[in-house]
Amino acid sequence: MITKKMNDALNAQINWEFWSGYLYLSVAQHFESVGLKGIANWFSIQYKEELDHALIFINYVNARGGRVTLAPIAEVPQSWESPLDAYKFTLEHEQKVTALINNLYQLAEDEKDFATRQMLNWFVAEQVEEEDTARELIDKFTLIGNDGMGIYQLDSELGSRTYTQASPLANKD
């Protein structure tokens, strides 16, 4: 059984994961509207991954006998000045998510909830990957600057990204 304190914290994280998905969908739509379909594709896949993350938490709360309560999703930004700005924003956002996961991990430690701590190990590793990827793309867009051909090539590269389910933990079955 999961404690009320942990249940509440996991429900807050579920909302944050849905907000993150909504955020990345917004970024995708912005870049779709300005003709950078590869960048839009990259963020669309991020959107799907964030939904997977929310489902992992939902499935976990349900498996532990907790209660999932869905809250309204707050408004997200709608536009970015450039791809570089969007990826800088992404890194800042992922760093916030990392802090939230770390807080959940600490709460699991404090509550002696070893099952939740074990489940969170996947998210700890995932956040390292998320931040690293954002940094790599910031470096690439910084190097490219305003070079149209460079942006075109990187946009094409990002368009080849395909969706792979983040974790089998997102499946109920």
Short mmCIF file of N, CA and C in Angstrom, two decimals:
data_model
loop_
_atom_site.label_atom_id
_atom_site.label_comp_id
_atom_site.label_asym_id
_atom_site.label_seq_id
_atom_site.Cartn_x
_atom_site.Cartn_y
_atom_site.Cartn_z
N MET A 1 0.84 -1.19 0.00
CA MET A 1 0.00 0.00 0.00
C MET A 1 0.89 1.25 0.00
N ILE A 2 0.45 2.22 -0.72
CA ILE A 2 1.20 3.48 -0.83
C ILE A 2 0.65 4.48 0.20
N THR A 3 1.52 5.29 0.79
CA THR A 3 1.06 6.27 1.76
C THR A 3 0.33 7.42 1.06
N LYS A 4 -0.48 8.12 1.81
CA LYS A 4 -1.19 9.26 1.24
C LYS A 4 -0.21 10.32 0.74
N LYS A 5 0.84 10.55 1.51
CA LYS A 5 1.84 11.55 1.13
C LYS A 5 2.50 11.18 -0.20
N MET A 6 2.85 9.92 -0.36
CA MET A 6 3.48 9.47 -1.61
C MET A 6 2.45 9.50 -2.74
N ASN A 7 1.23 9.07 -2.47
CA ASN A 7 0.17 9.10 -3.48
C ASN A 7 -0.04 10.51 -4.00
N ASP A 8 -0.11 11.47 -3.08
CA ASP A 8 -0.30 12.88 -3.48
C ASP A 8 0.88 13.38 -4.32
N ALA A 9 2.09 13.03 -3.91
CA ALA A 9 3.28 13.47 -4.65
C ALA A 9 3.31 12.84 -6.04
N LEU A 10 2.94 11.59 -6.15
CA LEU A 10 2.92 10.93 -7.47
C LEU A 10 1.82 11.52 -8.35
N ASN A 11 0.69 11.88 -7.76
CA ASN A 11 -0.36 12.54 -8.55
C ASN A 11 0.11 13.89 -9.07
N ALA A 12 0.87 14.62 -8.26
CA ALA A 12 1.43 15.89 -8.73
C ALA A 12 2.39 15.64 -9.90
N GLN A 13 3.16 14.56 -9.82
CA GLN A 13 4.09 14.24 -10.91
C GLN A 13 3.34 13.83 -12.16
N ILE A 14 2.23 13.10 -12.00
CA ILE A 14 1.40 12.73 -13.15
C ILE A 14 0.95 13.99 -13.88
N ASN A 15 0.48 14.98 -13.12
CA ASN A 15 0.05 16.23 -13.73
C ASN A 15 1.22 16.91 -14.44
N TRP A 16 2.38 16.89 -13.81
CA TRP A 16 3.56 17.53 -14.41
C TRP A 16 3.94 16.84 -15.71
N GLU A 17 3.85 15.50 -15.75
CA GLU A 17 4.19 14.76 -16.97
C GLU A 17 3.20 15.10 -18.09
N PHE A 18 1.91 15.20 -17.76
CA PHE A 18 0.94 15.60 -18.77
C PHE A 18 1.21 17.04 -19.24
N TRP A 19 1.54 17.92 -18.29
CA TRP A 19 1.88 19.30 -18.66
C TRP A 19 3.09 19.30 -19.58
N SER A 20 4.09 18.50 -19.29
CA SER A 20 5.28 18.40 -20.12
C SER A 20 4.91 17.95 -21.53
N GLY A 21 4.02 16.97 -21.62
CA GLY A 21 3.57 16.53 -22.93
C GLY A 21 2.87 17.65 -23.68
N TYR A 22 2.01 18.36 -22.99
CA TYR A 22 1.29 19.47 -23.59
C TYR A 22 2.27 20.56 -24.05
N LEU A 23 3.29 20.80 -23.24
CA LEU A 23 4.33 21.77 -23.59
C LEU A 23 5.02 21.35 -24.89
N TYR A 24 5.45 20.10 -24.97
CA TYR A 24 6.17 19.65 -26.17
C TYR A 24 5.26 19.61 -27.39
N LEU A 25 4.00 19.34 -27.20
CA LEU A 25 3.06 19.42 -28.32
C LEU A 25 2.95 20.86 -28.81
N SER A 26 2.97 21.81 -27.88
CA SER A 26 2.94 23.22 -28.25
C SER A 26 4.19 23.61 -29.04
N VAL A 27 5.35 23.16 -28.58
CA VAL A 27 6.59 23.46 -29.30
C VAL A 27 6.52 22.86 -30.70
N ALA A 28 6.05 21.63 -30.79
CA ALA A 28 5.93 20.97 -32.10
C ALA A 28 5.04 21.78 -33.03
N GLN A 29 3.92 22.26 -32.53
CA GLN A 29 3.01 23.02 -33.37
C GLN A 29 3.60 24.35 -33.80
N HIS A 30 4.37 24.96 -32.92
CA HIS A 30 5.04 26.21 -33.29
C HIS A 30 5.97 25.97 -34.48
N PHE A 31 6.81 24.94 -34.39
CA PHE A 31 7.77 24.72 -35.47
C PHE A 31 7.11 24.16 -36.72
N GLU A 32 6.03 23.46 -36.56
CA GLU A 32 5.24 23.04 -37.74
C GLU A 32 4.76 24.28 -38.48
N SER A 33 4.31 25.28 -37.74
CA SER A 33 3.74 26.48 -38.36
C SER A 33 4.78 27.34 -39.07
N VAL A 34 6.06 27.17 -38.73
CA VAL A 34 7.10 27.97 -39.38
C VAL A 34 7.91 27.13 -40.38
N GLY A 35 7.42 25.94 -40.69
CA GLY A 35 8.02 25.12 -41.74
C GLY A 35 9.22 24.29 -41.34
N LEU A 36 9.47 24.15 -40.05
CA LEU A 36 10.57 23.30 -39.58
C LEU A 36 9.98 21.97 -39.09
N LYS A 37 9.60 21.16 -40.04
CA LYS A 37 8.86 19.92 -39.75
C LYS A 37 9.72 18.88 -39.02
N GLY A 38 11.02 18.90 -39.23
CA GLY A 38 11.88 17.96 -38.52
C GLY A 38 11.92 18.26 -37.03
N ILE A 39 12.07 19.53 -36.69
CA ILE A 39 12.05 19.94 -35.29
C ILE A 39 10.67 19.65 -34.70
N ALA A 40 9.63 19.92 -35.47
CA ALA A 40 8.27 19.60 -35.02
C ALA A 40 8.15 18.11 -34.74
N ASN A 41 8.72 17.28 -35.59
CA ASN A 41 8.70 15.84 -35.38
C ASN A 41 9.40 15.46 -34.08
N TRP A 42 10.57 16.04 -33.84
CA TRP A 42 11.33 15.74 -32.63
C TRP A 42 10.49 16.04 -31.38
N PHE A 43 9.85 17.21 -31.38
CA PHE A 43 9.04 17.58 -30.22
C PHE A 43 7.74 16.77 -30.14
N SER A 44 7.19 16.35 -31.26
CA SER A 44 6.01 15.47 -31.23
C SER A 44 6.34 14.14 -30.57
N ILE A 45 7.54 13.65 -30.82
CA ILE A 45 7.95 12.41 -30.17
C ILE A 45 8.18 12.64 -28.68
N GLN A 46 8.73 13.79 -28.32
CA GLN A 46 8.86 14.12 -26.90
C GLN A 46 7.49 14.13 -26.23
N TYR A 47 6.50 14.68 -26.92
CA TYR A 47 5.13 14.69 -26.41
C TYR A 47 4.67 13.27 -26.08
N LYS A 48 4.86 12.35 -27.01
CA LYS A 48 4.44 10.96 -26.79
C LYS A 48 5.20 10.32 -25.63
N GLU A 49 6.48 10.63 -25.51
CA GLU A 49 7.26 10.08 -24.40
C GLU A 49 6.75 10.59 -23.06
N GLU A 50 6.38 11.86 -23.01
CA GLU A 50 5.86 12.41 -21.75
C GLU A 50 4.53 11.74 -21.37
N LEU A 51 3.71 11.44 -22.36
CA LEU A 51 2.48 10.71 -22.06
C LEU A 51 2.80 9.32 -21.52
N ASP A 52 3.82 8.67 -22.10
CA ASP A 52 4.27 7.38 -21.56
C ASP A 52 4.69 7.52 -20.10
N HIS A 53 5.42 8.58 -19.81
CA HIS A 53 5.87 8.79 -18.43
C HIS A 53 4.68 8.93 -17.49
N ALA A 54 3.68 9.69 -17.90
CA ALA A 54 2.48 9.83 -17.08
C ALA A 54 1.81 8.48 -16.86
N LEU A 55 1.74 7.67 -17.92
CA LEU A 55 1.12 6.35 -17.80
C LEU A 55 1.91 5.43 -16.88
N ILE A 56 3.22 5.54 -16.88
CA ILE A 56 4.02 4.73 -15.95
C ILE A 56 3.62 5.07 -14.52
N PHE A 57 3.53 6.35 -14.22
CA PHE A 57 3.14 6.76 -12.87
C PHE A 57 1.70 6.32 -12.55
N ILE A 58 0.81 6.48 -13.51
CA ILE A 58 -0.59 6.06 -13.30
C ILE A 58 -0.66 4.57 -13.02
N ASN A 59 -0.01 3.77 -13.84
CA ASN A 59 -0.02 2.32 -13.64
C ASN A 59 0.59 1.94 -12.30
N TYR A 60 1.62 2.64 -11.92
CA TYR A 60 2.28 2.34 -10.65
C TYR A 60 1.36 2.67 -9.47
N VAL A 61 0.75 3.84 -9.48
CA VAL A 61 -0.16 4.22 -8.39
C VAL A 61 -1.29 3.20 -8.28
N ASN A 62 -1.85 2.83 -9.41
CA ASN A 62 -2.94 1.84 -9.39
C ASN A 62 -2.46 0.49 -8.87
N ALA A 63 -1.28 0.06 -9.28
CA ALA A 63 -0.75 -1.23 -8.84
C ALA A 63 -0.47 -1.25 -7.34
N ARG A 64 -0.19 -0.10 -6.77
CA ARG A 64 0.10 -0.02 -5.33
C ARG A 64 -1.14 0.27 -4.50
N GLY A 65 -2.32 0.27 -5.14
CA GLY A 65 -3.55 0.48 -4.40
C GLY A 65 -3.84 1.93 -4.09
N GLY A 66 -3.19 2.82 -4.80
CA GLY A 66 -3.43 4.24 -4.59
C GLY A 66 -4.58 4.73 -5.44
N ARG A 67 -4.77 6.03 -5.44
CA ARG A 67 -5.86 6.63 -6.21
C ARG A 67 -5.27 7.72 -7.09
N VAL A 68 -5.49 7.58 -8.40
CA VAL A 68 -5.05 8.59 -9.35
C VAL A 68 -6.12 9.67 -9.42
N THR A 69 -5.70 10.90 -9.24
CA THR A 69 -6.60 12.05 -9.40
C THR A 69 -5.96 12.99 -10.42
N LEU A 70 -6.67 13.22 -11.49
CA LEU A 70 -6.16 14.07 -12.56
C LEU A 70 -6.57 15.52 -12.30
N ALA A 71 -5.61 16.41 -12.43
CA ALA A 71 -5.83 17.83 -12.20
C ALA A 71 -5.80 18.57 -13.53
N PRO A 72 -6.33 19.78 -13.57
CA PRO A 72 -6.25 20.57 -14.80
C PRO A 72 -4.79 20.80 -15.21
N ILE A 73 -4.58 20.91 -16.50
CA ILE A 73 -3.25 21.17 -17.03
C ILE A 73 -3.13 22.67 -17.26
N ALA A 74 -2.09 23.25 -16.68
CA ALA A 74 -1.87 24.70 -16.79
C ALA A 74 -1.48 25.07 -18.22
N GLU A 75 -1.68 26.33 -18.54
CA GLU A 75 -1.33 26.85 -19.86
C GLU A 75 0.17 26.71 -20.11
N VAL A 76 0.53 26.50 -21.36
CA VAL A 76 1.94 26.38 -21.76
C VAL A 76 2.30 27.50 -22.72
N PRO A 77 3.59 27.81 -22.84
CA PRO A 77 4.01 28.80 -23.85
C PRO A 77 3.61 28.35 -25.25
N GLN A 78 3.50 29.30 -26.17
CA GLN A 78 3.01 29.00 -27.51
C GLN A 78 4.02 29.28 -28.62
N SER A 79 5.11 29.99 -28.33
CA SER A 79 6.05 30.30 -29.40
C SER A 79 7.45 30.49 -28.84
N TRP A 80 8.43 30.33 -29.73
CA TRP A 80 9.84 30.45 -29.40
C TRP A 80 10.50 31.23 -30.51
N GLU A 81 11.53 32.00 -30.18
CA GLU A 81 12.21 32.85 -31.16
C GLU A 81 12.98 32.03 -32.19
N SER A 82 13.52 30.90 -31.76
CA SER A 82 14.38 30.11 -32.64
C SER A 82 14.45 28.68 -32.12
N PRO A 83 14.96 27.76 -32.95
CA PRO A 83 15.18 26.40 -32.44
C PRO A 83 16.11 26.40 -31.23
N LEU A 84 17.16 27.21 -31.26
CA LEU A 84 18.08 27.27 -30.13
C LEU A 84 17.35 27.67 -28.86
N ASP A 85 16.49 28.68 -28.93
CA ASP A 85 15.71 29.09 -27.75
C ASP A 85 14.82 27.95 -27.26
N ALA A 86 14.22 27.22 -28.18
CA ALA A 86 13.34 26.12 -27.80
C ALA A 86 14.11 25.02 -27.07
N TYR A 87 15.31 24.72 -27.55
CA TYR A 87 16.09 23.67 -26.89
C TYR A 87 16.69 24.14 -25.58
N LYS A 88 17.00 25.43 -25.46
CA LYS A 88 17.42 25.97 -24.16
C LYS A 88 16.27 25.87 -23.17
N PHE A 89 15.07 26.20 -23.63
CA PHE A 89 13.88 26.08 -22.79
C PHE A 89 13.67 24.63 -22.40
N THR A 90 13.89 23.72 -23.34
CA THR A 90 13.73 22.29 -23.08
C THR A 90 14.70 21.83 -22.00
N LEU A 91 15.94 22.25 -22.08
CA LEU A 91 16.92 21.86 -21.06
C LEU A 91 16.49 22.38 -19.69
N GLU A 92 16.09 23.64 -19.62
CA GLU A 92 15.63 24.19 -18.33
C GLU A 92 14.45 23.39 -17.80
N HIS A 93 13.53 23.05 -18.69
CA HIS A 93 12.36 22.27 -18.29
C HIS A 93 12.79 20.89 -17.77
N GLU A 94 13.66 20.22 -18.50
CA GLU A 94 14.11 18.89 -18.08
C GLU A 94 14.88 18.94 -16.77
N GLN A 95 15.59 20.02 -16.53
CA GLN A 95 16.27 20.17 -15.24
C GLN A 95 15.26 20.30 -14.11
N LYS A 96 14.13 20.96 -14.36
CA LYS A 96 13.06 21.04 -13.36
C LYS A 96 12.47 19.66 -13.11
N VAL A 97 12.27 18.90 -14.20
CA VAL A 97 11.74 17.54 -14.05
C VAL A 97 12.71 16.69 -13.24
N THR A 98 14.00 16.83 -13.51
CA THR A 98 15.00 16.09 -12.74
C THR A 98 14.89 16.41 -11.26
N ALA A 99 14.73 17.67 -10.93
CA ALA A 99 14.59 18.07 -9.53
C ALA A 99 13.34 17.44 -8.91
N LEU A 100 12.25 17.41 -9.67
CA LEU A 100 11.01 16.80 -9.16
C LEU A 100 11.19 15.31 -8.93
N ILE A 101 11.86 14.63 -9.85
CA ILE A 101 12.11 13.19 -9.69
C ILE A 101 13.01 12.97 -8.47
N ASN A 102 14.03 13.80 -8.31
CA ASN A 102 14.90 13.68 -7.15
C ASN A 102 14.12 13.88 -5.85
N ASN A 103 13.18 14.83 -5.86
CA ASN A 103 12.35 15.05 -4.67
C ASN A 103 11.48 13.84 -4.37
N LEU A 104 10.93 13.23 -5.42
CA LEU A 104 10.14 12.01 -5.21
C LEU A 104 11.01 10.89 -4.65
N TYR A 105 12.21 10.78 -5.17
CA TYR A 105 13.15 9.76 -4.70
C TYR A 105 13.46 9.97 -3.22
N GLN A 106 13.70 11.23 -2.85
CA GLN A 106 13.98 11.53 -1.43
C GLN A 106 12.77 11.21 -0.56
N LEU A 107 11.58 11.53 -1.04
CA LEU A 107 10.37 11.21 -0.29
C LEU A 107 10.24 9.70 -0.12
N ALA A 108 10.51 8.95 -1.17
CA ALA A 108 10.47 7.48 -1.07
C ALA A 108 11.47 7.00 -0.02
N GLU A 109 12.64 7.59 0.01
CA GLU A 109 13.64 7.25 1.04
C GLU A 109 13.08 7.56 2.43
N ASP A 110 12.55 8.77 2.58
CA ASP A 110 12.04 9.20 3.89
C ASP A 110 10.89 8.31 4.36
N GLU A 111 10.06 7.88 3.42
CA GLU A 111 8.89 7.05 3.75
C GLU A 111 9.24 5.56 3.84
N LYS A 112 10.50 5.25 3.57
CA LYS A 112 10.95 3.85 3.51
C LYS A 112 10.09 3.05 2.53
N ASP A 113 9.79 3.71 1.41
CA ASP A 113 8.98 3.11 0.34
C ASP A 113 9.94 2.62 -0.74
N PHE A 114 10.45 1.42 -0.53
CA PHE A 114 11.49 0.89 -1.40
C PHE A 114 10.96 0.52 -2.78
N ALA A 115 9.70 0.16 -2.86
CA ALA A 115 9.11 -0.15 -4.17
C ALA A 115 9.06 1.10 -5.05
N THR A 116 8.64 2.22 -4.47
CA THR A 116 8.59 3.46 -5.24
C THR A 116 9.99 3.91 -5.60
N ARG A 117 10.90 3.78 -4.67
CA ARG A 117 12.28 4.15 -4.96
C ARG A 117 12.82 3.33 -6.14
N GLN A 118 12.52 2.05 -6.14
CA GLN A 118 12.98 1.19 -7.24
C GLN A 118 12.36 1.62 -8.57
N MET A 119 11.07 1.91 -8.59
CA MET A 119 10.40 2.37 -9.81
C MET A 119 11.03 3.67 -10.31
N LEU A 120 11.38 4.56 -9.38
CA LEU A 120 11.94 5.86 -9.75
C LEU A 120 13.34 5.75 -10.34
N ASN A 121 14.04 4.64 -10.10
CA ASN A 121 15.37 4.47 -10.68
C ASN A 121 15.32 4.63 -12.20
N TRP A 122 14.27 4.12 -12.83
CA TRP A 122 14.14 4.26 -14.29
C TRP A 122 14.09 5.74 -14.68
N PHE A 123 13.33 6.52 -13.91
CA PHE A 123 13.19 7.95 -14.21
C PHE A 123 14.49 8.72 -13.97
N VAL A 124 15.24 8.33 -12.97
CA VAL A 124 16.52 8.98 -12.70
C VAL A 124 17.42 8.84 -13.92
N ALA A 125 17.52 7.61 -14.45
CA ALA A 125 18.35 7.37 -15.64
C ALA A 125 17.77 8.10 -16.86
N GLU A 126 16.47 8.11 -16.99
CA GLU A 126 15.80 8.78 -18.12
C GLU A 126 16.13 10.27 -18.13
N GLN A 127 16.15 10.88 -16.96
CA GLN A 127 16.43 12.32 -16.89
C GLN A 127 17.85 12.65 -17.29
N VAL A 128 18.80 11.78 -16.98
CA VAL A 128 20.18 11.99 -17.43
C VAL A 128 20.19 12.04 -18.96
N GLU A 129 19.49 11.10 -19.59
CA GLU A 129 19.42 11.05 -21.06
C GLU A 129 18.72 12.28 -21.62
N GLU A 130 17.62 12.69 -21.01
CA GLU A 130 16.87 13.85 -21.51
C GLU A 130 17.72 15.12 -21.48
N GLU A 131 18.41 15.35 -20.37
CA GLU A 131 19.24 16.55 -20.27
C GLU A 131 20.41 16.49 -21.25
N ASP A 132 21.02 15.33 -21.39
CA ASP A 132 22.15 15.17 -22.31
C ASP A 132 21.73 15.45 -23.75
N THR A 133 20.59 14.93 -24.14
CA THR A 133 20.09 15.15 -25.50
C THR A 133 19.83 16.63 -25.74
N ALA A 134 19.20 17.31 -24.79
CA ALA A 134 18.93 18.74 -24.95
C ALA A 134 20.24 19.51 -25.07
N ARG A 135 21.24 19.17 -24.26
CA ARG A 135 22.53 19.85 -24.35
C ARG A 135 23.19 19.64 -25.72
N GLU A 136 23.12 18.42 -26.23
CA GLU A 136 23.70 18.13 -27.54
C GLU A 136 23.04 18.99 -28.62
N LEU A 137 21.73 19.11 -28.57
CA LEU A 137 21.03 19.91 -29.58
C LEU A 137 21.30 21.39 -29.41
N ILE A 138 21.45 21.85 -28.18
CA ILE A 138 21.85 23.24 -27.95
C ILE A 138 23.22 23.49 -28.58
N ASP A 139 24.14 22.57 -28.36
CA ASP A 139 25.48 22.72 -28.94
C ASP A 139 25.42 22.78 -30.46
N LYS A 140 24.61 21.91 -31.06
CA LYS A 140 24.52 21.89 -32.52
C LYS A 140 23.91 23.18 -33.06
N PHE A 141 22.81 23.63 -32.45
CA PHE A 141 22.18 24.86 -32.92
C PHE A 141 23.04 26.09 -32.64
N THR A 142 23.83 26.06 -31.57
CA THR A 142 24.77 27.16 -31.30
C THR A 142 25.84 27.20 -32.38
N LEU A 143 26.36 26.04 -32.73
CA LEU A 143 27.38 25.96 -33.77
C LEU A 143 26.84 26.44 -35.12
N ILE A 144 25.62 26.07 -35.43
CA ILE A 144 25.00 26.45 -36.71
C ILE A 144 24.70 27.95 -36.76
N GLY A 145 24.27 28.49 -35.63
CA GLY A 145 23.90 29.91 -35.60
C GLY A 145 22.72 30.16 -36.52
N ASN A 146 22.82 31.17 -37.37
CA ASN A 146 21.74 31.52 -38.29
C ASN A 146 21.95 30.98 -39.71
N ASP A 147 22.88 30.04 -39.86
CA ASP A 147 23.17 29.46 -41.17
C ASP A 147 21.97 28.64 -41.65
N GLY A 148 21.32 29.13 -42.68
CA GLY A 148 20.11 28.47 -43.20
C GLY A 148 20.35 27.03 -43.64
N MET A 149 21.47 26.77 -44.29
CA MET A 149 21.75 25.40 -44.75
C MET A 149 21.97 24.48 -43.55
N GLY A 150 22.65 24.98 -42.53
CA GLY A 150 22.87 24.17 -41.32
C GLY A 150 21.55 23.86 -40.63
N ILE A 151 20.68 24.85 -40.51
CA ILE A 151 19.37 24.63 -39.89
C ILE A 151 18.58 23.63 -40.72
N TYR A 152 18.62 23.78 -42.04
CA TYR A 152 17.93 22.85 -42.94
C TYR A 152 18.42 21.41 -42.72
N GLN A 153 19.73 21.23 -42.64
CA GLN A 153 20.28 19.88 -42.48
C GLN A 153 19.92 19.28 -41.12
N LEU A 154 20.02 20.07 -40.07
CA LEU A 154 19.68 19.56 -38.74
C LEU A 154 18.18 19.30 -38.63
N ASP A 155 17.38 20.15 -39.24
CA ASP A 155 15.93 19.93 -39.28
C ASP A 155 15.63 18.59 -39.97
N SER A 156 16.32 18.33 -41.07
CA SER A 156 16.12 17.05 -41.78
C SER A 156 16.52 15.87 -40.90
N GLU A 157 17.65 16.02 -40.19
CA GLU A 157 18.11 14.95 -39.29
C GLU A 157 17.08 14.69 -38.19
N LEU A 158 16.55 15.75 -37.61
CA LEU A 158 15.57 15.59 -36.53
C LEU A 158 14.26 15.01 -37.04
N GLY A 159 13.99 15.20 -38.32
CA GLY A 159 12.79 14.63 -38.93
C GLY A 159 12.85 13.12 -39.05
N SER A 160 14.03 12.55 -38.95
CA SER A 160 14.15 11.09 -39.08
C SER A 160 13.94 10.36 -37.76
N ARG A 161 13.80 11.10 -36.67
CA ARG A 161 13.56 10.46 -35.36
C ARG A 161 12.23 9.73 -35.38
N THR A 162 12.22 8.54 -34.82
CA THR A 162 10.97 7.77 -34.75
C THR A 162 10.61 7.51 -33.29
N TYR A 163 9.35 7.29 -33.08
CA TYR A 163 8.84 7.04 -31.73
C TYR A 163 9.05 5.59 -31.33
N THR A 164 9.59 5.42 -30.15
CA THR A 164 9.69 4.12 -29.51
C THR A 164 9.15 4.30 -28.11
N GLN A 165 8.28 3.42 -27.71
CA GLN A 165 7.69 3.54 -26.38
C GLN A 165 8.80 3.68 -25.34
N ALA A 166 8.65 4.64 -24.47
CA ALA A 166 9.69 4.98 -23.49
C ALA A 166 10.05 3.79 -22.60
N SER A 167 9.07 3.02 -22.19
CA SER A 167 9.31 1.90 -21.29
C SER A 167 8.11 0.96 -21.33
N PRO A 168 8.35 -0.33 -21.21
CA PRO A 168 7.20 -1.25 -21.12
C PRO A 168 6.34 -1.00 -19.89
N LEU A 169 6.87 -0.23 -18.92
CA LEU A 169 6.09 0.10 -17.73
C LEU A 169 4.88 0.96 -18.07
N ALA A 170 4.87 1.57 -19.28
CA ALA A 170 3.73 2.38 -19.69
C ALA A 170 2.53 1.52 -20.09
N ASN A 171 2.77 0.23 -20.32
CA ASN A 171 1.67 -0.70 -20.66
C ASN A 171 1.03 -1.25 -19.40
N LYS A 172 -0.25 -1.33 -19.40
CA LYS A 172 -0.98 -1.92 -18.27
C LYS A 172 -0.81 -3.44 -18.26
N ASP A 173 -0.71 -4.03 -19.45
CA ASP A 173 -0.64 -5.49 -19.55
C ASP A 173 0.69 -6.04 -19.14
#
